[in-house]
């Protein structure tokens, strides 16, 4: 087990260049098996979720090579259509491979995927989307067995705009002859990035970013060199980190247009944000104001992946903030840890009422999921004294050495190996 030690009270002031987004890289890695050619991805962060996805691809017969932040995926040896059981349980994104494997083999076998414990996270929308493409899906002994012999292009309607299900069905459809239309598709920017990647491979996909995505099937795809989009959640987290200390952050490679909802809340709290093409500069006041209400929604609403970081900021803001989590049902698990740091957070179902206290104080706390761990780091930066965040390895699922990013902005943050005996 490892931990982060953060000594709070330092005003952050520094620069950071944002890496490619985990949520863009993962589906793109899955899409790389839609061709037999090599794909090269640039500016890939070194994240445990990405390493697990690489391991899964290797188990299926691909070669995955990393050199610095460049990753090469060679799917020429792809030979298995059964997902490895234990590895697949480590990351929810393993489910993304279902669509591409079906496309390549017309059959697939997977176990239920794993991931952060932030809610029920079923996969019914993925399976329903694939069924609408003619896939026969059966569950047998904890395995999901898919028979894609009858796959054909057509209309797919999602009952809810799930990000992963939209991406999965897009990937399943690109090589089907004819036109597939996805209705009520999710609109997250990472889906538009997957569309760009697929189109660079030779696919004909349009409409990503809207609720209707149209796919004209092609016969084959080829390998490409691609830089996935920058991570809007890492950018938002670092801005929140600077805001917690009344500081400044100058971030480059920021997808500003995709951060509208986050910028708007930070501005409501009193921050001044200057946006310049792919750069954003934040100046925070000495003490933030509470926001009236924050409701998470599918994009372009406020992203659930930034909710708990905002909760951490609200904990020491002037006034009372209300947060409603509409996307996942279990995303307030860090309220107790923040309360241990002196916060006043009351959770009732999907709503949290946060009464800002003048100052948080350092404590020993535990990261329970990826974003929650980052939120504790944000709280720690603005707190008095030292905070130890245990289980910091969960933060590594989505932040490539968060402590390095924070130190570059002027924080006192170090990684510690904890003795578990
Ligand atoms: C993706 C992101 C994740 C983000 C989430 C919402 C990746 C790798 N992860 O996750 O960081 O928090 O979008 O923006 O891109 N649901 C079902 N059945 C399904 C699928 C989802 O009920 O088959 C529910 C989920 O439990 C959740 C909601 O739909 O309550 C949204 O999930 P979804 O949009 O699918 O998120 P993910 O793709 O898992």
Short mmCIF file of N, CA and C and ligand atoms in Angstrom, two decimals, residues 22-23 26 92-93 96 118 120-126 160-165 167 188 304-305 327-329 331 371, ligand 1:
data_model
loop_
_atom_site.label_atom_id
_atom_site.label_comp_id
_atom_site.label_asym_id
_atom_site.label_seq_id
_atom_site.Cartn_x
_atom_site.Cartn_y
_atom_site.Cartn_z
N UNK A 22 -7.32 9.63 -19.85
CA UNK A 22 -7.56 8.20 -19.61
C UNK A 22 -8.83 7.74 -20.34
N UNK A 23 -9.87 8.53 -20.22
CA UNK A 23 -11.15 8.10 -20.80
C UNK A 23 -11.20 8.20 -22.32
N UNK A 26 -8.42 4.77 -23.22
CA UNK A 26 -8.90 3.39 -23.01
C UNK A 26 -9.77 2.88 -24.17
N UNK A 92 -13.14 -1.54 -15.32
CA UNK A 92 -14.45 -1.57 -15.97
C UNK A 92 -14.31 -1.42 -17.49
N UNK A 93 -13.27 -0.67 -17.89
CA UNK A 93 -13.11 -0.39 -19.32
C UNK A 93 -12.82 -1.63 -20.13
N UNK A 96 -15.07 -2.38 -22.96
CA UNK A 96 -14.94 -1.74 -24.27
C UNK A 96 -14.48 -2.72 -25.34
N UNK A 118 -18.09 2.96 -7.38
CA UNK A 118 -18.84 4.21 -7.26
C UNK A 118 -20.30 4.01 -7.61
N UNK A 120 -23.55 0.94 -8.85
CA UNK A 120 -23.85 -0.39 -9.36
C UNK A 120 -23.15 -0.67 -10.69
N UNK A 121 -23.11 0.32 -11.55
CA UNK A 121 -22.46 0.25 -12.85
C UNK A 121 -22.73 -1.06 -13.61
N UNK A 122 -23.98 -1.35 -13.87
CA UNK A 122 -24.27 -2.55 -14.66
C UNK A 122 -23.83 -2.36 -16.12
N UNK A 123 -23.96 -3.40 -16.94
CA UNK A 123 -23.56 -3.29 -18.34
C UNK A 123 -24.74 -3.58 -19.27
N UNK A 124 -25.96 -3.46 -18.72
CA UNK A 124 -27.14 -3.79 -19.52
C UNK A 124 -27.26 -2.92 -20.78
N UNK A 125 -26.82 -1.66 -20.69
CA UNK A 125 -26.95 -0.78 -21.87
C UNK A 125 -25.98 -1.20 -22.97
N UNK A 126 -24.80 -1.69 -22.56
CA UNK A 126 -23.84 -2.20 -23.56
C UNK A 126 -24.48 -3.41 -24.28
N UNK A 160 -30.57 5.23 -21.98
CA UNK A 160 -29.85 6.28 -21.25
C UNK A 160 -28.54 6.51 -22.02
N UNK A 161 -28.09 7.77 -22.12
CA UNK A 161 -26.86 8.01 -22.90
C UNK A 161 -25.60 7.60 -22.15
N UNK A 162 -25.35 6.30 -22.10
CA UNK A 162 -24.15 5.78 -21.42
C UNK A 162 -22.92 6.02 -22.31
N UNK A 163 -21.86 6.53 -21.68
CA UNK A 163 -20.62 6.82 -22.41
C UNK A 163 -20.03 5.53 -22.97
N UNK A 164 -19.83 4.56 -22.07
CA UNK A 164 -19.18 3.32 -22.48
C UNK A 164 -20.00 2.54 -23.50
N UNK A 165 -21.32 2.50 -23.29
CA UNK A 165 -22.16 1.72 -24.22
C UNK A 165 -22.14 2.37 -25.60
N UNK A 167 -19.68 4.07 -26.91
CA UNK A 167 -18.38 3.78 -27.53
C UNK A 167 -18.31 2.32 -28.00
N UNK A 188 -20.28 12.92 -24.61
CA UNK A 188 -19.01 13.30 -23.97
C UNK A 188 -17.93 13.55 -25.04
N UNK A 304 -19.71 14.22 -13.54
CA UNK A 304 -19.64 13.50 -12.26
C UNK A 304 -18.19 13.29 -11.82
N UNK A 305 -17.27 13.18 -12.77
CA UNK A 305 -15.87 12.95 -12.41
C UNK A 305 -15.20 14.16 -11.76
N UNK A 327 -25.61 10.96 -11.64
CA UNK A 327 -25.09 9.94 -12.57
C UNK A 327 -24.80 8.62 -11.85
N UNK A 328 -24.03 8.69 -10.77
CA UNK A 328 -23.73 7.47 -10.01
C UNK A 328 -24.36 7.57 -8.63
N UNK A 329 -24.74 6.42 -8.07
CA UNK A 329 -25.50 6.47 -6.82
C UNK A 329 -24.62 6.42 -5.58
N UNK A 331 -21.40 8.23 -4.88
CA UNK A 331 -20.22 9.06 -5.10
C UNK A 331 -19.97 10.07 -4.00
N UNK A 371 -11.38 9.48 -8.05
CA UNK A 371 -11.64 10.93 -7.95
C UNK A 371 -11.74 11.37 -6.49
C1 LIG B 1 -17.50 6.81 -18.22
C2 LIG B 1 -16.17 7.27 -17.70
C3 LIG B 1 -16.29 7.65 -16.23
C4 LIG B 1 -17.40 8.67 -16.04
C5 LIG B 1 -18.69 8.19 -16.67
C6 LIG B 1 -19.79 9.23 -16.66
C7 LIG B 1 -14.60 6.02 -19.04
C8 LIG B 1 -13.54 4.98 -19.08
N1 LIG B 1 -15.19 6.21 -17.85
O1 LIG B 1 -17.85 5.65 -17.46
O2 LIG B 1 -15.04 8.20 -15.80
O3 LIG B 1 -17.62 8.87 -14.66
O4 LIG B 1 -18.47 7.84 -18.05
O5 LIG B 1 -19.38 10.39 -17.29
O6 LIG B 1 -14.86 6.69 -20.01
N2 LIG B 1 -25.18 2.39 -16.65
C9 LIG B 1 -26.13 1.39 -16.65
N3 LIG B 1 -25.99 0.36 -17.53
C10 LIG B 1 -24.94 0.29 -18.41
C11 LIG B 1 -23.97 1.33 -18.41
C12 LIG B 1 -24.13 2.35 -17.51
O7 LIG B 1 -27.07 1.43 -15.86
O8 LIG B 1 -24.87 -0.66 -19.20
C13 LIG B 1 -25.32 3.51 -15.68
C14 LIG B 1 -24.12 3.57 -14.73
O9 LIG B 1 -24.31 2.71 -13.65
C15 LIG B 1 -24.16 5.02 -14.34
C16 LIG B 1 -24.64 5.72 -15.62
O10 LIG B 1 -25.27 4.72 -16.40
O11 LIG B 1 -25.08 5.23 -13.30
C17 LIG B 1 -23.53 6.36 -16.43
O12 LIG B 1 -22.61 5.38 -16.82
P1 LIG B 1 -21.75 5.47 -18.17
O13 LIG B 1 -22.10 6.72 -18.89
O14 LIG B 1 -21.90 4.18 -18.88
O15 LIG B 1 -20.30 5.59 -17.60
P2 LIG B 1 -19.03 4.71 -17.96
O16 LIG B 1 -18.94 4.52 -19.42
O17 LIG B 1 -18.96 3.52 -17.07
#
